[in-house]
Amino acid sequence: MKLELPPRVSDKAFAKALDAFAGVVGKQWVLATDEDRDTFMDYYAAGDADQHVPSAAVGPQSVEEVQAIVRIANEYKVPLWPISRGKNLGYGAAAPCMSGTIVLDLGRMNRILDVNERFGYCLIEPGVGFFDLFNHLQENRFKLWMSIPANAWGSVVGNALERGYGYTPYGENTRNICGLEIVLPTGNLVRTGNGAMSNSASWQLFKYGFGPSWDQLFCQSNFGICTKMGMWLMPEPEATLGLNIQLPNPDDVGWAVDELAPLRMRGVIEQSPSIGNSLRFVASRTQRSEWYSGDGALPDDLLVEILKKNNLGWWTINLRLYGYDEANEVHARVIKEAFAKRTKQEFEVVKWHRGEPIENSGAGVPATNALQIINWRGGRGGHIGFSPILPANSEAVLKQFHSTKKRYEEIGVDYYGSFTLFERYTTNVNMMVYDRDNAAMTSKVRALFKVLIADAAKQGYSEYRTHLSYMDDVALTFDFNKHALLRLNETVKDALDPNGILAPGKQGIWPKALRTERA
Ligand code: ADP
């Protein structure tokens, strides 16, 4: 990709900044060729990769180097976009929101600084991947489990900061954060929570500290660069009991949510079960052209035929109970009774006990095969996810399911969605899978995304996380009192980042000097 300079920065200032970065990290860690820029682009982009082009990347390996880079960025007013491992696929990958921003790649800072089995926590640097931490826990026989998202290529820190989730009782990684170390946009270093006390004996034990509690202010924000994260890990349970079921009809998702949501809220089910349409299993194993060559979305009757051939129902639910055998048995009985009122389908039961291979346990075990779905449409594939938060009840879920499916059909994309149940809400991830080289297809997907945001906003639904291209659109749906929340965010932004150098535009938050860049 050709060089695109950031706003406000001359050729000369840009070159000087890169030289100064090289003085800090060494020349080989300042990446600024056309090929380097390609590496940090959004490689799943729906035809809009050129909207988010980095001008360079820089790779520090210590906190002091990060601080030095931030000070130089302030001097030359060059914007920085921190990433941990840059695998934020479907949301923009390693690319920055505003073109010309320099990617601050923290992947070299990948030490696991502490694991405490007794109190169930770790302290890690941003470059630690899910595979790294998992292997470390396994090799050292720590009886601690992680929560891992479907695609585990990325980092633990990046996922927690973006509020990604996995499927164990510790599923919401952002909730497990306990204490951060942050380089502020001016280069100052702070520790949050009890880490603000130099000799704290409880940095990873007590989340709140004294006074305002800051951890969540650094999540999905552009207020600071995380250089260390404390994270609670789950004590390995004595046993688990998995319950898997296929539901044959599209509308079964409604009653399934009504039955499961109260059990989730009361803690009968402690993890967040996902009710996903079973096409995902077909899409990760085969290509669409093997089944259908028409232009429009897969016809409903053909879909049912395909699912039958693969021994799948319309929806698949895999849920898992964790704890003592006896408790799991009681909870399983309650769940089975709830379902027996609604369906003749039976649960497949999978049991695991401590000491048996971890792969069958329901512990988070990192994998990347979920990414195979991008091959569904052929060509160079990509996906983007539209993920509104809905109340966990059948009215909301069925209405949203039918209206989204209809919207997909209007543009010829196959419906691909899931409802993950948290205590009181469900996250409805709708994947759109496309061939990135099919311009007609990707432009329809981009238009659809905006329609879905508007449809959802009308119902009072917001997204829990979004792709770079829609950060402004989603931020603007939070419109109470003339966007008072956005104004508050930008007031804080200007106070913390007077030169506007850190991740301009992230989450729709723009620094004063760059507010004209808002889409
Ligand atoms: P992953 O490591 O899971 O691949 P990314 O590195 O792509 O995740 O991070 C996703 C997003 O989270 C980034 O685009 C950035 O906005 C934010 N982010 C990631 N790491 C940090 C960090 N260490 N400090 C501040 N923000 C970060």
Coordinates of C-alpha atoms and ligand atoms in Angstrom, one line a residue:
M1 CA 0.0 0.0 0.0
K2 CA 1.3 3.4 -0.9
L3 CA 2.0 5.9 1.9
E4 CA -0.9 8.0 3.1
L5 CA 0.2 10.6 5.7
P6 CA -1.9 11.3 8.7
P7 CA -3.8 14.6 8.8
R8 CA -1.7 17.5 10.2
V9 CA 1.7 15.8 9.5
S10 CA 4.1 16.9 6.8
D11 CA 6.5 14.5 4.9
K12 CA 9.3 16.0 6.9
A13 CA 7.7 15.6 10.3
F14 CA 6.7 12.1 9.5
A15 CA 10.2 11.1 8.4
K16 CA 11.7 12.7 11.6
A17 CA 9.2 10.8 13.8
L18 CA 10.2 7.5 12.1
D19 CA 13.9 8.3 12.6
A20 CA 13.2 9.1 16.3
F21 CA 11.3 5.8 16.7
A22 CA 14.2 4.0 15.2
G23 CA 16.4 5.6 17.8
V24 CA 14.2 4.0 20.4
V25 CA 13.4 0.5 19.0
G26 CA 16.1 0.0 16.4
K27 CA 15.6 0.5 12.6
Q28 CA 14.4 -3.1 12.1
W29 CA 11.3 -2.5 14.3
V30 CA 10.1 0.5 12.3
L31 CA 8.2 -0.9 9.4
A32 CA 7.3 1.5 6.7
T33 CA 7.6 0.0 3.2
D34 CA 4.6 -0.6 1.0
E35 CA 4.8 -4.3 1.9
D36 CA 4.9 -3.5 5.6
R37 CA 1.8 -1.5 5.3
D38 CA 0.0 -4.4 3.6
T39 CA 0.8 -6.5 6.6
F40 CA -1.1 -4.2 8.9
M41 CA -4.2 -3.8 6.7
D42 CA -7.6 -5.2 7.4
Y43 CA -7.2 -8.5 5.6
Y44 CA -10.9 -9.4 6.0
A45 CA -12.1 -6.1 4.7
A46 CA -15.4 -6.0 2.8
G47 CA -13.8 -4.0 0.0
D48 CA -13.0 -1.0 2.2
A49 CA -9.5 -1.8 3.3
D50 CA -8.4 1.5 1.7
Q51 CA -10.4 3.4 4.3
H52 CA -8.1 2.3 7.1
V53 CA -4.5 2.4 5.8
P54 CA -1.6 2.5 8.3
S55 CA 1.3 4.7 7.3
A56 CA 3.9 2.5 9.2
A57 CA 4.2 0.3 12.2
V58 CA 6.6 0.3 15.2
G59 CA 7.3 -2.5 17.5
P60 CA 8.6 -1.7 21.0
Q61 CA 9.6 -4.4 23.5
S62 CA 9.4 -2.6 26.8
V63 CA 7.2 -0.2 28.7
E64 CA 10.0 2.4 28.6
E65 CA 10.1 2.1 24.8
V66 CA 6.3 2.5 24.6
Q67 CA 6.6 5.7 26.7
A68 CA 9.4 7.0 24.5
I69 CA 7.4 6.4 21.3
V70 CA 4.4 8.1 22.8
R71 CA 6.4 11.2 23.7
I72 CA 7.8 11.3 20.1
A73 CA 4.3 10.9 18.7
N74 CA 3.2 14.0 20.8
E75 CA 6.2 16.0 19.6
Y76 CA 5.4 15.4 15.9
K77 CA 1.6 14.9 16.3
V78 CA 1.7 11.6 14.6
P79 CA -1.2 9.3 15.7
L80 CA -0.6 5.8 17.1
W81 CA -2.9 2.8 17.0
P82 CA -2.0 0.2 19.6
I83 CA -2.6 -3.5 18.9
S84 CA -1.6 -6.5 20.9
R85 CA -1.5 -9.2 18.2
G86 CA -3.6 -7.6 15.5
K87 CA -6.0 -10.5 14.9
N88 CA -9.2 -8.6 15.5
L89 CA -10.6 -10.4 12.5
G90 CA -14.0 -9.1 11.3
Y91 CA -13.5 -5.9 13.3
G92 CA -10.6 -4.4 11.4
A93 CA -7.7 -6.8 12.2
A94 CA -4.5 -4.8 12.7
A95 CA -5.6 -1.7 10.8
P96 CA -6.2 1.7 12.4
C97 CA -9.5 3.5 12.2
M98 CA -8.0 6.7 10.6
S99 CA -5.8 6.3 7.6
G100 CA -2.2 7.5 8.2
T101 CA -2.2 6.3 11.8
I102 CA 1.0 4.4 12.8
V103 CA 0.3 1.0 14.2
L104 CA 2.0 0.5 17.6
D105 CA 2.5 -3.3 17.5
L106 CA 2.9 -4.6 21.1
G107 CA 3.4 -8.2 20.0
R108 CA 7.0 -8.3 21.1
M109 CA 5.9 -7.6 24.7
N110 CA 4.8 -11.2 25.3
R111 CA 5.9 -12.2 28.8
I112 CA 3.7 -14.1 31.2
L113 CA 4.9 -12.2 34.3
D114 CA 3.0 -14.2 37.0
V115 CA 0.6 -17.0 37.5
N116 CA -0.9 -17.6 40.9
E117 CA -2.7 -20.9 41.2
R118 CA -3.9 -20.4 44.8
F119 CA -5.7 -17.1 44.0
G120 CA -6.4 -17.9 40.3
Y121 CA -4.9 -15.1 38.4
C122 CA -2.2 -14.2 35.9
L123 CA -0.3 -11.0 35.1
I124 CA 0.5 -10.8 31.4
E125 CA 1.9 -8.5 28.7
P126 CA -0.2 -7.6 25.6
G127 CA 1.6 -9.9 23.1
V128 CA 0.6 -13.0 25.0
G129 CA -1.6 -15.1 22.7
F130 CA -4.3 -17.5 23.9
F131 CA -2.1 -20.4 22.7
D132 CA 0.9 -19.0 24.7
L133 CA -1.0 -18.8 28.0
F134 CA -2.8 -22.1 27.5
N135 CA 0.5 -23.9 26.8
H136 CA 2.1 -22.2 29.8
L137 CA -0.7 -23.3 32.1
Q138 CA -0.6 -26.9 30.7
E139 CA 3.2 -27.2 30.8
N140 CA 3.4 -26.0 34.4
R141 CA 0.4 -28.1 35.4
F142 CA -1.5 -25.1 36.8
K143 CA -5.0 -26.2 37.6
L144 CA -6.4 -23.0 36.1
W145 CA -8.6 -22.6 33.0
M146 CA -8.9 -19.8 30.6
S147 CA -11.9 -18.6 28.5
I148 CA -11.2 -18.6 24.8
P149 CA -13.0 -17.1 21.9
A150 CA -14.0 -19.2 18.8
N151 CA -10.9 -17.9 17.0
A152 CA -8.0 -18.1 19.4
W153 CA -5.3 -16.5 17.1
G154 CA -5.3 -13.2 19.0
S155 CA -4.1 -12.1 22.4
V156 CA -5.7 -12.4 25.8
V157 CA -5.3 -8.7 26.4
G158 CA -6.7 -7.5 23.1
N159 CA -9.7 -9.7 23.5
A160 CA -10.4 -8.6 27.1
L161 CA -10.0 -4.9 26.1
E162 CA -12.5 -5.3 23.2
R163 CA -14.9 -7.3 25.4
G164 CA -14.6 -10.5 23.5
Y165 CA -15.9 -13.6 25.1
G166 CA -15.5 -17.4 25.5
Y167 CA -17.7 -20.1 26.7
T168 CA -16.6 -21.2 30.3
P169 CA -18.1 -19.6 33.4
Y170 CA -15.3 -17.0 33.2
G171 CA -16.5 -16.3 29.6
E172 CA -16.5 -12.5 29.6
N173 CA -12.8 -11.8 29.5
T174 CA -13.4 -8.1 30.3
R175 CA -15.0 -9.0 33.6
N176 CA -11.8 -11.0 34.6
I177 CA -9.6 -8.0 34.3
C178 CA -8.1 -7.1 37.7
G179 CA -5.6 -4.3 37.5
L180 CA -3.9 -2.7 34.5
E181 CA -0.7 -0.9 33.7
I182 CA -1.3 1.9 31.3
V183 CA 0.9 4.3 29.3
L184 CA -1.3 7.4 29.0
P185 CA -1.4 9.4 25.8
T186 CA 1.1 11.9 27.2
G187 CA 3.6 9.1 28.1
N188 CA 2.9 8.9 31.8
L189 CA 2.7 5.5 33.4
V190 CA -0.2 4.5 35.7
R191 CA -1.4 1.4 37.4
T192 CA -5.1 1.0 38.1
G193 CA -6.9 -0.5 41.1
N194 CA -4.6 -1.5 44.0
G195 CA -1.6 -1.4 41.7
A196 CA -1.6 2.3 42.3
M197 CA 0.1 1.4 45.6
S198 CA 3.8 0.6 44.7
N199 CA 4.0 -2.3 47.1
S200 CA 0.4 -3.5 46.8
A201 CA -0.2 -7.0 48.1
S202 CA -3.5 -7.3 46.2
W203 CA -3.2 -5.8 42.7
Q204 CA -4.6 -8.9 41.1
L205 CA -7.0 -9.6 44.0
F206 CA -9.2 -6.5 44.4
K207 CA -10.5 -4.8 41.3
Y208 CA -11.7 -1.4 42.5
G209 CA -8.8 0.3 44.3
F210 CA -9.6 3.5 46.1
G211 CA -11.9 6.1 44.5
P212 CA -12.9 5.8 40.9
S213 CA -12.3 2.5 39.3
W214 CA -10.6 2.8 35.9
D215 CA -10.2 -0.6 34.3
Q216 CA -13.3 -0.4 32.2
L217 CA -12.4 3.1 31.0
F218 CA -9.5 1.6 29.2
C219 CA -11.7 -1.0 27.5
Q220 CA -13.0 -0.2 24.0
S221 CA -11.4 3.2 24.4
N222 CA -8.6 5.4 23.2
F223 CA -7.6 6.7 26.6
G224 CA -4.4 4.6 27.1
I225 CA -2.1 1.8 26.0
C226 CA -2.2 -1.3 28.1
T227 CA 1.2 -2.7 28.9
K228 CA 0.2 -5.2 31.6
M229 CA -3.0 -6.8 32.5
G230 CA -4.0 -8.7 35.6
M231 CA -6.6 -11.4 34.8
W232 CA -8.6 -13.8 36.9
L233 CA -8.4 -17.4 35.8
M234 CA -11.0 -20.1 36.6
P235 CA -10.0 -22.9 39.1
E236 CA -10.2 -26.2 37.3
P237 CA -13.5 -27.9 38.3
E238 CA -13.8 -31.5 39.5
A239 CA -16.0 -32.4 36.7
T240 CA -18.0 -31.1 33.7
L241 CA -21.2 -32.2 32.1
G242 CA -21.9 -31.2 28.5
L243 CA -25.4 -31.2 27.0
N244 CA -25.7 -31.0 23.2
I245 CA -28.9 -30.7 21.3
Q246 CA -30.1 -30.0 17.8
L247 CA -33.3 -28.1 17.3
P248 CA -35.1 -28.8 14.0
N249 CA -37.1 -25.7 13.4
P250 CA -36.1 -22.1 12.8
D251 CA -38.5 -20.8 15.5
D252 CA -37.2 -23.2 18.2
V253 CA -34.6 -20.5 19.0
G254 CA -37.4 -18.5 20.7
W255 CA -38.6 -21.0 23.3
A256 CA -35.0 -22.2 23.8
V257 CA -34.1 -18.7 24.9
D258 CA -37.1 -18.5 27.2
E259 CA -36.2 -21.8 28.8
L260 CA -32.4 -21.2 29.2
A261 CA -32.4 -17.5 30.1
P262 CA -33.9 -17.9 33.6
L263 CA -31.5 -20.8 34.3
R264 CA -28.6 -18.7 33.2
M265 CA -29.7 -15.8 35.4
R266 CA -30.1 -18.1 38.5
G267 CA -26.7 -19.7 38.0
V268 CA -28.0 -23.2 37.1
I269 CA -26.0 -22.6 33.9
E270 CA -22.9 -20.6 34.8
Q271 CA -21.4 -20.3 31.3
S272 CA -22.9 -18.5 28.3
P273 CA -24.4 -21.1 25.9
S274 CA -24.5 -20.2 22.3
I275 CA -27.5 -21.1 20.2
G276 CA -26.1 -21.0 16.7
N277 CA -27.6 -21.9 13.3
S278 CA -26.1 -25.1 12.2
L279 CA -25.1 -23.9 8.8
R280 CA -21.8 -22.8 10.6
F281 CA -20.7 -26.4 10.7
V282 CA -21.4 -27.0 7.1
A283 CA -19.7 -23.7 6.1
S284 CA -16.5 -24.6 8.0
R285 CA -16.2 -27.9 6.3
T286 CA -17.4 -27.3 2.7
Q287 CA -17.9 -24.6 0.2
R288 CA -21.2 -23.2 -0.9
S289 CA -20.6 -24.1 -4.5
E290 CA -20.7 -27.8 -3.5
W291 CA -24.4 -27.3 -2.6
Y292 CA -25.8 -24.4 -4.6
S293 CA -24.8 -22.4 -7.6
G294 CA -27.7 -19.8 -7.6
D295 CA -27.2 -16.1 -6.9
G296 CA -29.5 -15.5 -4.1
A297 CA -29.3 -16.7 -0.5
L298 CA -29.6 -20.5 0.0
P299 CA -33.3 -21.4 -0.4
D300 CA -34.8 -22.6 2.9
D301 CA -35.8 -26.0 1.7
L302 CA -32.3 -26.7 0.2
L303 CA -30.8 -25.6 3.5
V304 CA -32.9 -28.1 5.4
E305 CA -31.8 -30.8 3.0
I306 CA -28.2 -29.9 3.5
L307 CA -28.6 -29.9 7.3
K308 CA -30.3 -33.3 7.1
K309 CA -27.4 -34.8 5.1
N310 CA -25.1 -33.5 7.8
N311 CA -27.3 -34.8 10.7
L312 CA -27.9 -31.3 11.9
G313 CA -31.0 -29.5 13.0
W314 CA -31.6 -25.8 12.3
W315 CA -30.0 -24.7 15.5
T316 CA -27.3 -26.3 17.6
I317 CA -26.8 -25.7 21.4
N318 CA -23.8 -27.0 23.2
L319 CA -24.0 -26.1 26.9
R320 CA -21.8 -27.2 29.7
L321 CA -22.1 -27.5 33.5
Y322 CA -19.0 -27.1 35.7
G323 CA -18.4 -28.2 39.3
Y324 CA -19.1 -31.3 41.4
D325 CA -20.6 -34.3 39.7
E326 CA -23.7 -34.3 42.0
A327 CA -24.4 -30.6 41.4
N328 CA -24.0 -31.0 37.6
E329 CA -26.4 -34.0 37.6
V330 CA -29.1 -31.9 39.4
H331 CA -28.6 -29.0 37.1
A332 CA -28.7 -31.3 34.0
R333 CA -32.0 -32.7 35.2
V334 CA -33.5 -29.2 35.5
I335 CA -32.4 -28.3 32.0
K336 CA -33.6 -31.6 30.5
E337 CA -37.0 -31.1 32.2
A338 CA -37.3 -27.6 30.8
F339 CA -36.6 -28.8 27.3
A340 CA -38.8 -31.9 27.5
K341 CA -41.9 -29.5 27.7
R342 CA -41.0 -28.1 24.3
T343 CA -39.3 -30.8 22.2
K344 CA -38.9 -34.5 21.6
Q345 CA -35.3 -34.0 20.8
E346 CA -32.9 -35.4 23.4
F347 CA -29.7 -34.1 24.7
E348 CA -26.4 -35.9 24.0
V349 CA -24.6 -36.0 27.3
V350 CA -20.8 -35.7 27.5
K351 CA -19.0 -36.2 30.9
W352 CA -15.5 -35.2 31.9
H353 CA -13.6 -35.7 35.2
R354 CA -10.4 -34.2 36.4
G355 CA -7.4 -36.0 35.0
E356 CA -9.0 -37.0 31.7
P357 CA -7.8 -35.2 28.4
I358 CA -8.6 -31.5 28.6
E359 CA -9.9 -31.5 25.0
N360 CA -13.2 -33.0 26.0
S361 CA -13.6 -31.0 29.2
G362 CA -15.3 -27.8 28.2
A363 CA -12.2 -25.9 29.3
G364 CA -11.2 -23.2 26.8
V365 CA -8.8 -25.0 24.4
P366 CA -7.4 -22.6 21.7
A367 CA -8.2 -23.4 18.1
T368 CA -8.4 -21.4 14.9
N369 CA -10.5 -23.8 12.7
A370 CA -13.6 -21.5 13.1
L371 CA -11.8 -19.2 10.6
Q372 CA -12.5 -21.8 7.9
I373 CA -15.9 -20.4 7.3
I374 CA -14.4 -17.6 5.3
N375 CA -14.0 -20.1 2.4
W376 CA -17.7 -20.6 2.1
R377 CA -18.2 -18.1 -0.8
G378 CA -15.0 -18.9 -2.6
G379 CA -12.3 -16.5 -3.6
R380 CA -10.3 -14.6 -0.9
G381 CA -12.8 -14.8 1.9
G382 CA -13.6 -12.5 4.7
H383 CA -16.3 -11.9 7.3
I384 CA -17.8 -9.1 9.3
G385 CA -20.0 -9.5 12.4
F386 CA -23.1 -7.4 13.3
S387 CA -23.7 -8.0 17.0
P388 CA -26.5 -6.3 18.7
I389 CA -27.4 -6.8 22.4
L390 CA -31.0 -7.9 23.0
P391 CA -33.1 -8.7 26.0
A392 CA -32.9 -12.5 26.5
N393 CA -36.5 -13.3 25.6
S394 CA -38.3 -15.0 22.7
E395 CA -40.1 -11.9 21.5
A396 CA -36.9 -9.9 21.0
V397 CA -35.0 -12.9 19.6
L398 CA -37.5 -14.2 17.1
K399 CA -38.3 -10.7 15.8
Q400 CA -34.6 -9.9 15.4
F401 CA -33.9 -13.3 13.8
H402 CA -36.6 -13.0 11.2
S403 CA -35.9 -9.4 10.3
T404 CA -32.1 -10.1 10.0
K405 CA -32.6 -13.2 7.9
K406 CA -34.9 -11.3 5.6
R407 CA -32.3 -8.5 5.2
Y408 CA -29.7 -11.1 4.3
E409 CA -32.0 -12.6 1.7
E410 CA -32.5 -9.2 0.1
I411 CA -28.9 -9.1 -0.8
G412 CA -28.2 -12.8 -1.4
V413 CA -26.1 -13.6 1.7
D414 CA -26.8 -16.8 3.7
Y415 CA -28.1 -16.2 7.2
Y416 CA -25.4 -17.0 9.8
G417 CA -26.2 -16.1 13.3
S418 CA -26.0 -17.0 16.9
F419 CA -27.5 -15.9 20.2
T420 CA -25.2 -16.2 23.2
L421 CA -26.9 -16.0 26.5
F422 CA -25.5 -14.0 29.3
E423 CA -27.3 -13.4 32.6
R424 CA -29.8 -10.9 31.4
Y425 CA -29.1 -10.3 27.7
T426 CA -28.2 -12.1 24.6
T427 CA -25.5 -11.1 22.2
N428 CA -26.7 -11.8 18.6
V429 CA -23.7 -12.2 16.4
N430 CA -24.6 -12.1 12.7
M431 CA -21.8 -13.1 10.4
M432 CA -21.7 -12.0 6.8
V433 CA -19.3 -14.2 4.9
Y434 CA -18.1 -12.9 1.5
D435 CA -15.7 -13.2 -1.3
R436 CA -13.5 -10.1 -0.8
D437 CA -12.8 -9.9 -4.6
N438 CA -16.4 -9.7 -5.5
A439 CA -17.0 -5.9 -5.5
A440 CA -20.8 -6.2 -6.0
M441 CA -21.1 -8.6 -3.0
T442 CA -18.9 -6.6 -0.7
S443 CA -20.6 -3.3 -1.5
K444 CA -24.0 -4.9 -0.7
V445 CA -22.6 -6.2 2.6
R446 CA -21.4 -2.7 3.5
A447 CA -24.8 -1.2 2.7
L448 CA -26.5 -4.0 4.7
F449 CA -24.4 -3.3 7.7
K450 CA -25.7 0.3 7.9
V451 CA -29.3 -0.9 7.5
L452 CA -28.8 -3.4 10.3
I453 CA -27.5 -0.7 12.6
A454 CA -30.5 1.5 11.8
D455 CA -33.0 -1.4 12.2
A456 CA -31.5 -2.3 15.6
A457 CA -31.3 1.3 16.8
K458 CA -35.1 1.7 16.1
Q459 CA -35.7 -1.2 18.6
G460 CA -33.3 0.3 21.1
Y461 CA -30.5 -2.2 20.4
S462 CA -26.9 -1.3 20.3
E463 CA -23.9 -3.3 19.1
Y464 CA -21.5 -4.6 21.7
R465 CA -18.5 -4.1 19.5
T466 CA -18.1 -3.1 15.9
H467 CA -15.8 -2.9 12.8
L468 CA -13.7 0.2 12.3
S469 CA -15.8 1.4 9.5
Y470 CA -18.9 1.6 11.7
M471 CA -17.6 3.0 14.9
D472 CA -19.0 6.5 14.2
D473 CA -22.4 5.1 13.1
V474 CA -22.7 2.9 16.2
A475 CA -21.5 5.7 18.6
L476 CA -24.1 8.0 17.2
T477 CA -26.9 5.5 18.0
F478 CA -26.2 6.4 21.7
D479 CA -28.2 9.6 21.3
F480 CA -29.6 10.3 24.7
N481 CA -29.6 14.1 25.5
K482 CA -27.9 15.1 22.3
H483 CA -25.2 12.4 22.5
A484 CA -24.2 13.4 26.0
L485 CA -22.2 10.2 26.5
L486 CA -20.1 10.9 23.4
R487 CA -19.5 14.5 24.6
L488 CA -18.4 13.1 28.0
N489 CA -16.0 10.6 26.3
E490 CA -14.6 13.4 24.2
T491 CA -14.1 15.7 27.2
V492 CA -12.1 13.0 28.9
K493 CA -10.3 12.3 25.6
D494 CA -9.2 15.9 25.3
A495 CA -8.0 16.0 28.9
L496 CA -6.0 12.9 28.7
D497 CA -4.7 13.3 25.1
P498 CA -4.3 17.0 24.4
N499 CA -2.4 16.4 21.1
G500 CA -4.9 13.8 20.0
I501 CA -2.3 11.1 19.2
L502 CA -3.9 7.9 20.5
A503 CA -6.2 5.9 18.2
P504 CA -8.3 8.8 16.8
G505 CA -11.8 7.7 15.9
K506 CA -11.8 4.5 18.0
Q507 CA -15.3 3.8 19.2
G508 CA -16.4 7.1 17.6
I509 CA -14.2 9.1 20.0
W510 CA -12.3 11.8 18.2
P511 CA -9.8 14.2 19.7
K512 CA -10.5 17.9 19.4
A513 CA -8.0 18.6 16.6
L514 CA -9.4 15.7 14.4
R515 CA -13.1 15.9 15.0
T516 CA -13.5 17.0 11.3
E517 CA -12.4 13.5 10.4
R518 CA -15.6 12.0 11.9
A519 CA -17.4 10.1 9.1
Ligands
ADP1 P1 -5.8 -9.5 19.2 O1 -4.5 -9.4 19.9 O2 -6.9 -10.3 19.9 O3 -5.6 -9.9 17.8 P2 -5.9 -6.7 18.6 O4 -4.4 -6.6 18.9 O5 -6.2 -6.8 17.1 O6 -6.4 -8.0 19.2 O7 -6.7 -5.6 19.4 C1 -8.0 -5.3 19.1 C2 -8.2 -3.8 19.4 O8 -8.0 -3.6 20.8 C3 -7.1 -3.0 18.8 O9 -7.5 -2.6 17.5 C4 -7.0 -1.8 19.7 O10 -8.0 -0.9 19.4 C5 -7.3 -2.4 21.1 N1 -6.1 -2.8 21.8 C6 -5.4 -4.0 21.6 N2 -4.4 -4.1 22.4 C7 -4.3 -2.9 23.1 C8 -3.4 -2.4 24.1 N3 -2.4 -3.1 24.5 N4 -3.7 -1.1 24.6 C9 -4.7 -0.4 24.1 N5 -5.6 -0.9 23.2 C10 -5.4 -2.1 22.7

